[in-house]
Amino acid sequence: MTTVAIIQARMSSSRLPGKVLKPLLGLPSIVFMAQRVRQARCVDRLIVATSVDASDDPLAEVLAAHGIECFRGPLADVLARFHQAASHAGADVVLRLTGDCPLIDPELIDRVAALVIEGSAAYATNAVPASFPDGLDVEAMRIEALAAAAAEATLPSDREHVTPFIRREVQRFPARSISAFADLSSMRWTVDHPDDLAHVEALLAAVGATSPTGFDRFDLYRAIERHGVQRGQDHQRNEGYLKSLRDDAAA
C-alpha cells in the first residue's frame, strides 16, 4: 500500500501572495514544510501539487532546486489537480496538506494516516471538528474516495477545497477523526496573512529551532507557555472555505 503526501500550493494567494516562498530559517516556507512532512514514517512519497499557470513557475523552480517532486495541474480545479497527482503517483492512500502549514507535525500525520492505512476509515482528519491549532490540519483518504469526489463533485467549493464532498458522503466513505488533549483551536499557527508569518517566526525563536526538524508540537506548546508568544485567532479559521460556501449560495 502506497501512501502519498500531497501538499497543495500556489503563488497567487489572495491574502498573502507568494506565501509559500516566504523564508523561514533561511528556507522557502514550502521547503521548510516539506522537510517536516518527510519526517512522518507513513509517507512513501511526497509531492507538491501546484498549477500549470505561469504564476507558479517560480514555485516549480524552487521545488526542483531542492529536489522536491512537483506535479502541475489546473489552477482553479484543485480537486482535479489532487486526483491527477495522486493517480500519477499510484497512491492507495492520499494525505492532503496545504502549503500554509509550515509547522505541520509529523506525528499527527502518522496518527491520522493510520486510521485509513489500517482500514478503519476511508477518510480521516484531525481538523473536523477543530481542536488542534490552526496550521496542523491533516486529512487522509483512500484513493477511491478521492476518485469519486473528482468524478462526481459539482459545487465550486467542492472543486476548490478537495474534500467536502467526501465528508458529506459518510455512508459511502466511513470517516474518523482524532482530537487534541484540550481545545487548542483558538491558536493560530498557519501562514495566510502577513502577521501570521511574523508570528510563526516568533514561535520558532521561542522553541530555539535552527532547522525545520528536531521539534514537535509539544515543544511549541511548552515554548508558548514559557515565553507567552501565543496569540489567538485574529483571522477567521477556514476563511477561504467559508467564502467559497457564500459564493456557492450566491450563484
PDB file of N, CA and C in Angstrom, residues 83-160:
ATOM      1  N   HIS A  83      -6.438  14.798  -7.598  1.00  0.00           N
ATOM      2  CA  HIS A  83      -6.675  13.446  -8.101  1.00  0.00           C
ATOM      3  C   HIS A  83      -5.659  13.076  -9.173  1.00  0.00           C
ATOM      4  N   GLN A  84      -5.339  14.003 -10.049  1.00  0.00           N
ATOM      5  CA  GLN A  84      -4.337  13.730 -11.075  1.00  0.00           C
ATOM      6  C   GLN A  84      -2.975  13.426 -10.456  1.00  0.00           C
ATOM      7  N   ALA A  85      -2.593  14.207  -9.450  1.00  0.00           N
ATOM      8  CA  ALA A  85      -1.303  13.979  -8.786  1.00  0.00           C
ATOM      9  C   ALA A  85      -1.273  12.626  -8.092  1.00  0.00           C
ATOM     10  N   ALA A  86      -2.361  12.286  -7.391  1.00  0.00           N
ATOM     11  CA  ALA A  86      -2.428  11.012  -6.675  1.00  0.00           C
ATOM     12  C   ALA A  86      -2.401   9.838  -7.642  1.00  0.00           C
ATOM     13  N   SER A  87      -3.127   9.944  -8.746  1.00  0.00           N
ATOM     14  CA  SER A  87      -3.148   8.875  -9.742  1.00  0.00           C
ATOM     15  C   SER A  87      -1.781   8.721 -10.394  1.00  0.00           C
ATOM     16  N   HIS A  88      -1.152   9.836 -10.700  1.00  0.00           N
ATOM     17  CA  HIS A  88       0.194   9.827 -11.280  1.00  0.00           C
ATOM     18  C   HIS A  88       1.176   9.086 -10.375  1.00  0.00           C
ATOM     19  N   ALA A  89       0.999   9.238  -9.065  1.00  0.00           N
ATOM     20  CA  ALA A  89       1.921   8.630  -8.099  1.00  0.00           C
ATOM     21  C   ALA A  89       1.546   7.196  -7.742  1.00  0.00           C
ATOM     22  N   GLY A  90       0.417   6.699  -8.228  1.00  0.00           N
ATOM     23  CA  GLY A  90      -0.011   5.352  -7.871  1.00  0.00           C
ATOM     24  C   GLY A  90      -0.397   5.216  -6.415  1.00  0.00           C
ATOM     25  N   ALA A  91      -1.022   6.257  -5.864  1.00  0.00           N
ATOM     26  CA  ALA A  91      -1.358   6.264  -4.435  1.00  0.00           C
ATOM     27  C   ALA A  91      -2.509   5.321  -4.124  1.00  0.00           C
ATOM     28  N   ASP A  92      -2.402   4.650  -2.990  1.00  0.00           N
ATOM     29  CA  ASP A  92      -3.529   3.924  -2.395  1.00  0.00           C
ATOM     30  C   ASP A  92      -4.176   4.776  -1.313  1.00  0.00           C
ATOM     31  N   VAL A  93      -3.339   5.460  -0.543  1.00  0.00           N
ATOM     32  CA  VAL A  93      -3.789   6.383   0.496  1.00  0.00           C
ATOM     33  C   VAL A  93      -3.195   7.750   0.185  1.00  0.00           C
ATOM     34  N   VAL A  94      -4.042   8.771   0.232  1.00  0.00           N
ATOM     35  CA  VAL A  94      -3.620  10.134  -0.093  1.00  0.00           C
ATOM     36  C   VAL A  94      -3.716  10.994   1.158  1.00  0.00           C
ATOM     37  N   LEU A  95      -2.656  11.715   1.454  1.00  0.00           N
ATOM     38  CA  LEU A  95      -2.649  12.683   2.546  1.00  0.00           C
ATOM     39  C   LEU A  95      -2.771  14.070   1.940  1.00  0.00           C
ATOM     40  N   ARG A  96      -3.769  14.815   2.393  1.00  0.00           N
ATOM     41  CA  ARG A  96      -3.931  16.187   1.902  1.00  0.00           C
ATOM     42  C   ARG A  96      -3.398  17.168   2.935  1.00  0.00           C
ATOM     43  N   LEU A  97      -2.434  17.961   2.505  1.00  0.00           N
ATOM     44  CA  LEU A  97      -1.834  19.003   3.329  1.00  0.00           C
ATOM     45  C   LEU A  97      -1.859  20.290   2.520  1.00  0.00           C
ATOM     46  N   THR A  98      -1.867  21.415   3.198  1.00  0.00           N
ATOM     47  CA  THR A  98      -1.876  22.695   2.487  1.00  0.00           C
ATOM     48  C   THR A  98      -0.600  23.470   2.795  1.00  0.00           C
ATOM     49  N   GLY A  99      -0.131  24.210   1.790  1.00  0.00           N
ATOM     50  CA  GLY A  99       1.175  24.848   1.877  1.00  0.00           C
ATOM     51  C   GLY A  99       1.281  25.995   2.848  1.00  0.00           C
ATOM     52  N   ASP A 100       0.175  26.344   3.512  1.00  0.00           N
ATOM     53  CA  ASP A 100       0.229  27.419   4.514  1.00  0.00           C
ATOM     54  C   ASP A 100       0.417  26.888   5.929  1.00  0.00           C
ATOM     55  N   CYS A 101       0.862  25.630   6.054  1.00  0.00           N
ATOM     56  CA  CYS A 101       1.023  24.994   7.373  1.00  0.00           C
ATOM     57  C   CYS A 101       2.465  24.540   7.599  1.00  0.00           C
ATOM     58  N   PRO A 102       3.427  25.468   7.675  1.00  0.00           N
ATOM     59  CA  PRO A 102       4.832  25.061   7.786  1.00  0.00           C
ATOM     60  C   PRO A 102       5.172  24.333   9.075  1.00  0.00           C
ATOM     61  N   LEU A 103       4.364  24.497  10.131  1.00  0.00           N
ATOM     62  CA  LEU A 103       4.656  23.838  11.407  1.00  0.00           C
ATOM     63  C   LEU A 103       3.954  22.490  11.533  1.00  0.00           C
ATOM     64  N   ILE A 104       3.484  21.943  10.429  1.00  0.00           N
ATOM     65  CA  ILE A 104       2.797  20.656  10.432  1.00  0.00           C
ATOM     66  C   ILE A 104       3.600  19.632  11.236  1.00  0.00           C
ATOM     67  N   ASP A 105       2.884  18.775  11.967  1.00  0.00           N
ATOM     68  CA  ASP A 105       3.542  17.862  12.904  1.00  0.00           C
ATOM     69  C   ASP A 105       3.590  16.443  12.331  1.00  0.00           C
ATOM     70  N   PRO A 106       4.780  15.856  12.159  1.00  0.00           N
ATOM     71  CA  PRO A 106       4.885  14.520  11.561  1.00  0.00           C
ATOM     72  C   PRO A 106       4.128  13.441  12.328  1.00  0.00           C
ATOM     73  N   GLU A 107       4.124  13.521  13.645  1.00  0.00           N
ATOM     74  CA  GLU A 107       3.425  12.502  14.430  1.00  0.00           C
ATOM     75  C   GLU A 107       1.928  12.572  14.200  1.00  0.00           C
ATOM     76  N   LEU A 108       1.382  13.760  14.025  1.00  0.00           N
ATOM     77  CA  LEU A 108      -0.038  13.894  13.708  1.00  0.00           C
ATOM     78  C   LEU A 108      -0.343  13.315  12.331  1.00  0.00           C
ATOM     79  N   ILE A 109       0.543  13.528  11.381  1.00  0.00           N
ATOM     80  CA  ILE A 109       0.365  12.923  10.060  1.00  0.00           C
ATOM     81  C   ILE A 109       0.261  11.410  10.196  1.00  0.00           C
ATOM     82  N   ASP A 110       1.163  10.814  10.966  1.00  0.00           N
ATOM     83  CA  ASP A 110       1.143   9.363  11.151  1.00  0.00           C
ATOM     84  C   ASP A 110      -0.133   8.893  11.832  1.00  0.00           C
ATOM     85  N   ARG A 111      -0.597   9.617  12.830  1.00  0.00           N
ATOM     86  CA  ARG A 111      -1.802   9.208  13.556  1.00  0.00           C
ATOM     87  C   ARG A 111      -3.036   9.250  12.667  1.00  0.00           C
ATOM     88  N   VAL A 112      -3.179  10.317  11.905  1.00  0.00           N
ATOM     89  CA  VAL A 112      -4.339  10.427  11.016  1.00  0.00           C
ATOM     90  C   VAL A 112      -4.256   9.384   9.905  1.00  0.00           C
ATOM     91  N   ALA A 113      -3.095   9.246   9.307  1.00  0.00           N
ATOM     92  CA  ALA A 113      -2.936   8.285   8.215  1.00  0.00           C
ATOM     93  C   ALA A 113      -3.231   6.864   8.661  1.00  0.00           C
ATOM     94  N   ALA A 114      -2.853   6.526   9.891  1.00  0.00           N
ATOM     95  CA  ALA A 114      -3.048   5.158  10.385  1.00  0.00           C
ATOM     96  C   ALA A 114      -4.510   4.749  10.368  1.00  0.00           C
ATOM     97  N   LEU A 115      -5.412   5.678  10.583  1.00  0.00           N
ATOM     98  CA  LEU A 115      -6.843   5.357  10.597  1.00  0.00           C
ATOM     99  C   LEU A 115      -7.314   4.857   9.237  1.00  0.00           C
ATOM    100  N   VAL A 116      -6.686   5.332   8.172  1.00  0.00           N
ATOM    101  CA  VAL A 116      -7.038   4.884   6.825  1.00  0.00           C
ATOM    102  C   VAL A 116      -6.188   3.686   6.407  1.00  0.00           C
ATOM    103  N   ILE A 117      -4.899   3.745   6.693  1.00  0.00           N
ATOM    104  CA  ILE A 117      -4.000   2.654   6.302  1.00  0.00           C
ATOM    105  C   ILE A 117      -4.417   1.343   6.955  1.00  0.00           C
ATOM    106  N   GLU A 118      -4.829   1.409   8.210  1.00  0.00           N
ATOM    107  CA  GLU A 118      -5.224   0.199   8.929  1.00  0.00           C
ATOM    108  C   GLU A 118      -6.645  -0.244   8.610  1.00  0.00           C
ATOM    109  N   GLY A 119      -7.344   0.521   7.784  1.00  0.00           N
ATOM    110  CA  GLY A 119      -8.619   0.073   7.255  1.00  0.00           C
ATOM    111  C   GLY A 119      -9.858   0.421   8.030  1.00  0.00           C
ATOM    112  N   SER A 120      -9.743   1.216   9.082  1.00  0.00           N
ATOM    113  CA  SER A 120     -10.929   1.533   9.880  1.00  0.00           C
ATOM    114  C   SER A 120     -11.721   2.705   9.321  1.00  0.00           C
ATOM    115  N   ALA A 121     -11.184   3.396   8.315  1.00  0.00           N
ATOM    116  CA  ALA A 121     -11.875   4.547   7.736  1.00  0.00           C
ATOM    117  C   ALA A 121     -11.452   4.717   6.284  1.00  0.00           C
ATOM    118  N   ALA A 122     -12.342   5.332   5.501  1.00  0.00           N
ATOM    119  CA  ALA A 122     -11.993   5.722   4.137  1.00  0.00           C
ATOM    120  C   ALA A 122     -11.484   7.157   4.106  1.00  0.00           C
ATOM    121  N   TYR A 123     -11.806   7.899   5.179  1.00  0.00           N
ATOM    122  CA  TYR A 123     -11.383   9.294   5.312  1.00  0.00           C
ATOM    123  C   TYR A 123     -11.123   9.561   6.786  1.00  0.00           C
ATOM    124  N   ALA A 124     -10.068  10.294   7.077  1.00  0.00           N
ATOM    125  CA  ALA A 124      -9.751  10.641   8.467  1.00  0.00           C
ATOM    126  C   ALA A 124      -9.122  12.021   8.508  1.00  0.00           C
ATOM    127  N   THR A 125      -9.300  12.687   9.638  1.00  0.00           N
ATOM    128  CA  THR A 125      -8.750  14.033   9.789  1.00  0.00           C
ATOM    129  C   THR A 125      -8.586  14.373  11.261  1.00  0.00           C
ATOM    130  N   ASN A 126      -7.794  15.390  11.530  1.00  0.00           N
ATOM    131  CA  ASN A 126      -7.715  15.977  12.871  1.00  0.00           C
ATOM    132  C   ASN A 126      -8.309  17.386  12.872  1.00  0.00           C
ATOM    133  N   ALA A 127      -8.949  17.767  11.751  1.00  0.00           N
ATOM    134  CA  ALA A 127      -9.401  19.156  11.584  1.00  0.00           C
ATOM    135  C   ALA A 127     -10.901  19.347  11.746  1.00  0.00           C
ATOM    136  N   VAL A 128     -11.668  18.274  11.706  1.00  0.00           N
ATOM    137  CA  VAL A 128     -13.133  18.353  11.819  1.00  0.00           C
ATOM    138  C   VAL A 128     -13.605  17.301  12.817  1.00  0.00           C
ATOM    139  N   PRO A 129     -14.067  17.712  13.996  1.00  0.00           N
ATOM    140  CA  PRO A 129     -14.145  19.091  14.476  1.00  0.00           C
ATOM    141  C   PRO A 129     -12.763  19.623  14.863  1.00  0.00           C
ATOM    142  N   ALA A 130     -12.608  20.921  14.818  1.00  0.00           N
ATOM    143  CA  ALA A 130     -11.317  21.540  15.106  1.00  0.00           C
ATOM    144  C   ALA A 130     -11.009  21.482  16.593  1.00  0.00           C
ATOM    145  N   SER A 131      -9.810  20.997  16.931  1.00  0.00           N
ATOM    146  CA  SER A 131      -9.341  21.032  18.320  1.00  0.00           C
ATOM    147  C   SER A 131      -7.853  21.341  18.393  1.00  0.00           C
ATOM    148  N   PHE A 132      -7.113  21.080  17.317  1.00  0.00           N
ATOM    149  CA  PHE A 132      -5.690  21.397  17.264  1.00  0.00           C
ATOM    150  C   PHE A 132      -5.496  22.847  16.798  1.00  0.00           C
ATOM    151  N   PRO A 133      -4.315  23.412  17.018  1.00  0.00           N
ATOM    152  CA  PRO A 133      -4.049  24.750  16.487  1.00  0.00           C
ATOM    153  C   PRO A 133      -4.261  24.813  14.975  1.00  0.00           C
ATOM    154  N   ASP A 134      -4.764  25.924  14.500  1.00  0.00           N
ATOM    155  CA  ASP A 134      -4.918  26.151  13.068  1.00  0.00           C
ATOM    156  C   ASP A 134      -3.521  26.169  12.448  1.00  0.00           C
ATOM    157  N   GLY A 135      -3.272  25.253  11.535  1.00  0.00           N
ATOM    158  CA  GLY A 135      -1.946  25.109  10.950  1.00  0.00           C
ATOM    159  C   GLY A 135      -1.388  23.720  11.129  1.00  0.00           C
ATOM    160  N   LEU A 136      -2.134  22.839  11.809  1.00  0.00           N
ATOM    161  CA  LEU A 136      -1.725  21.446  11.988  1.00  0.00           C
ATOM    162  C   LEU A 136      -2.700  20.496  11.294  1.00  0.00           C
ATOM    163  N   ASP A 137      -3.468  20.998  10.331  1.00  0.00           N
ATOM    164  CA  ASP A 137      -4.524  20.195   9.707  1.00  0.00           C
ATOM    165  C   ASP A 137      -3.955  19.096   8.815  1.00  0.00           C
ATOM    166  N   VAL A 138      -4.492  17.889   9.000  1.00  0.00           N
ATOM    167  CA  VAL A 138      -4.118  16.722   8.197  1.00  0.00           C
ATOM    168  C   VAL A 138      -5.396  16.026   7.752  1.00  0.00           C
ATOM    169  N   GLU A 139      -5.440  15.606   6.506  1.00  0.00           N
ATOM    170  CA  GLU A 139      -6.527  14.766   6.017  1.00  0.00           C
ATOM    171  C   GLU A 139      -5.921  13.561   5.307  1.00  0.00           C
ATOM    172  N   ALA A 140      -6.538  12.398   5.489  1.00  0.00           N
ATOM    173  CA  ALA A 140      -6.121  11.175   4.808  1.00  0.00           C
ATOM    174  C   ALA A 140      -7.342  10.537   4.179  1.00  0.00           C
ATOM    175  N   MET A 141      -7.162   9.943   3.011  1.00  0.00           N
ATOM    176  CA  MET A 141      -8.305   9.311   2.346  1.00  0.00           C
ATOM    177  C   MET A 141      -7.819   8.194   1.434  1.00  0.00           C
ATOM    178  N   ARG A 142      -8.675   7.222   1.214  1.00  0.00           N
ATOM    179  CA  ARG A 142      -8.386   6.201   0.226  1.00  0.00           C
ATOM    180  C   ARG A 142      -8.543   6.812  -1.166  1.00  0.00           C
ATOM    181  N   ILE A 143      -7.777   6.289  -2.108  1.00  0.00           N
ATOM    182  CA  ILE A 143      -7.813   6.829  -3.460  1.00  0.00           C
ATOM    183  C   ILE A 143      -9.209   6.708  -4.063  1.00  0.00           C
ATOM    184  N   GLU A 144      -9.966   5.672  -3.656  1.00  0.00           N
ATOM    185  CA  GLU A 144     -11.312   5.501  -4.194  1.00  0.00           C
ATOM    186  C   GLU A 144     -12.218   6.668  -3.804  1.00  0.00           C
ATOM    187  N   ALA A 145     -12.060   7.165  -2.599  1.00  0.00           N
ATOM    188  CA  ALA A 145     -12.865   8.305  -2.156  1.00  0.00           C
ATOM    189  C   ALA A 145     -12.500   9.556  -2.942  1.00  0.00           C
ATOM    190  N   LEU A 146     -11.214   9.782  -3.138  1.00  0.00           N
ATOM    191  CA  LEU A 146     -10.772  10.950  -3.904  1.00  0.00           C
ATOM    192  C   LEU A 146     -11.241  10.851  -5.351  1.00  0.00           C
ATOM    193  N   ALA A 147     -11.171   9.647  -5.926  1.00  0.00           N
ATOM    194  CA  ALA A 147     -11.611   9.461  -7.310  1.00  0.00           C
ATOM    195  C   ALA A 147     -13.102   9.744  -7.459  1.00  0.00           C
ATOM    196  N   ALA A 148     -13.897   9.290  -6.483  1.00  0.00           N
ATOM    197  CA  ALA A 148     -15.338   9.548  -6.533  1.00  0.00           C
ATOM    198  C   ALA A 148     -15.622  11.039  -6.459  1.00  0.00           C
ATOM    199  N   ALA A 149     -14.922  11.734  -5.580  1.00  0.00           N
ATOM    200  CA  ALA A 149     -15.111  13.181  -5.469  1.00  0.00           C
ATOM    201  C   ALA A 149     -14.748  13.873  -6.777  1.00  0.00           C
ATOM    202  N   ALA A 150     -13.631  13.480  -7.365  1.00  0.00           N
ATOM    203  CA  ALA A 150     -13.192  14.109  -8.611  1.00  0.00           C
ATOM    204  C   ALA A 150     -14.199  13.890  -9.735  1.00  0.00           C
ATOM    205  N   ALA A 151     -14.849  12.721  -9.734  1.00  0.00           N
ATOM    206  CA  ALA A 151     -15.793  12.390 -10.798  1.00  0.00           C
ATOM    207  C   ALA A 151     -17.173  12.996 -10.575  1.00  0.00           C
ATOM    208  N   GLU A 152     -17.573  13.161  -9.305  1.00  0.00           N
ATOM    209  CA  GLU A 152     -18.971  13.478  -9.009  1.00  0.00           C
ATOM    210  C   GLU A 152     -19.219  14.875  -8.444  1.00  0.00           C
ATOM    211  N   ALA A 153     -18.251  15.462  -7.781  1.00  0.00           N
ATOM    212  CA  ALA A 153     -18.480  16.759  -7.130  1.00  0.00           C
ATOM    213  C   ALA A 153     -18.701  17.854  -8.172  1.00  0.00           C
ATOM    214  N   THR A 154     -19.703  18.676  -7.930  1.00  0.00           N
ATOM    215  CA  THR A 154     -20.031  19.745  -8.880  1.00  0.00           C
ATOM    216  C   THR A 154     -19.982  21.145  -8.280  1.00  0.00           C
ATOM    217  N   LEU A 155     -20.133  21.272  -6.964  1.00  0.00           N
ATOM    218  CA  LEU A 155     -20.102  22.592  -6.345  1.00  0.00           C
ATOM    219  C   LEU A 155     -18.714  23.220  -6.504  1.00  0.00           C
ATOM    220  N   PRO A 156     -18.639  24.498  -6.851  1.00  0.00           N
ATOM    221  CA  PRO A 156     -17.329  25.151  -6.931  1.00  0.00           C
ATOM    222  C   PRO A 156     -16.514  25.011  -5.643  1.00  0.00           C
ATOM    223  N   SER A 157     -17.174  25.080  -4.485  1.00  0.00           N
ATOM    224  CA  SER A 157     -16.448  24.946  -3.218  1.00  0.00           C
ATOM    225  C   SER A 157     -15.859  23.552  -3.067  1.00  0.00           C
ATOM    226  N   ASP A 158     -16.547  22.526  -3.581  1.00  0.00           N
ATOM    227  CA  ASP A 158     -16.015  21.165  -3.537  1.00  0.00           C
ATOM    228  C   ASP A 158     -14.789  21.030  -4.430  1.00  0.00           C
ATOM    229  N   ARG A 159     -14.823  21.665  -5.585  1.00  0.00           N
ATOM    230  CA  ARG A 159     -13.694  21.574  -6.512  1.00  0.00           C
ATOM    231  C   ARG A 159     -12.476  22.330  -5.979  1.00  0.00           C
ATOM    232  N   GLU A 160     -12.722  23.433  -5.271  1.00  0.00           N
ATOM    233  CA  GLU A 160     -11.605  24.237  -4.759  1.00  0.00           C
ATOM    234  C   GLU A 160     -10.998  23.650  -3.496  1.00  0.00           C
TER     235      GLU A 160
END
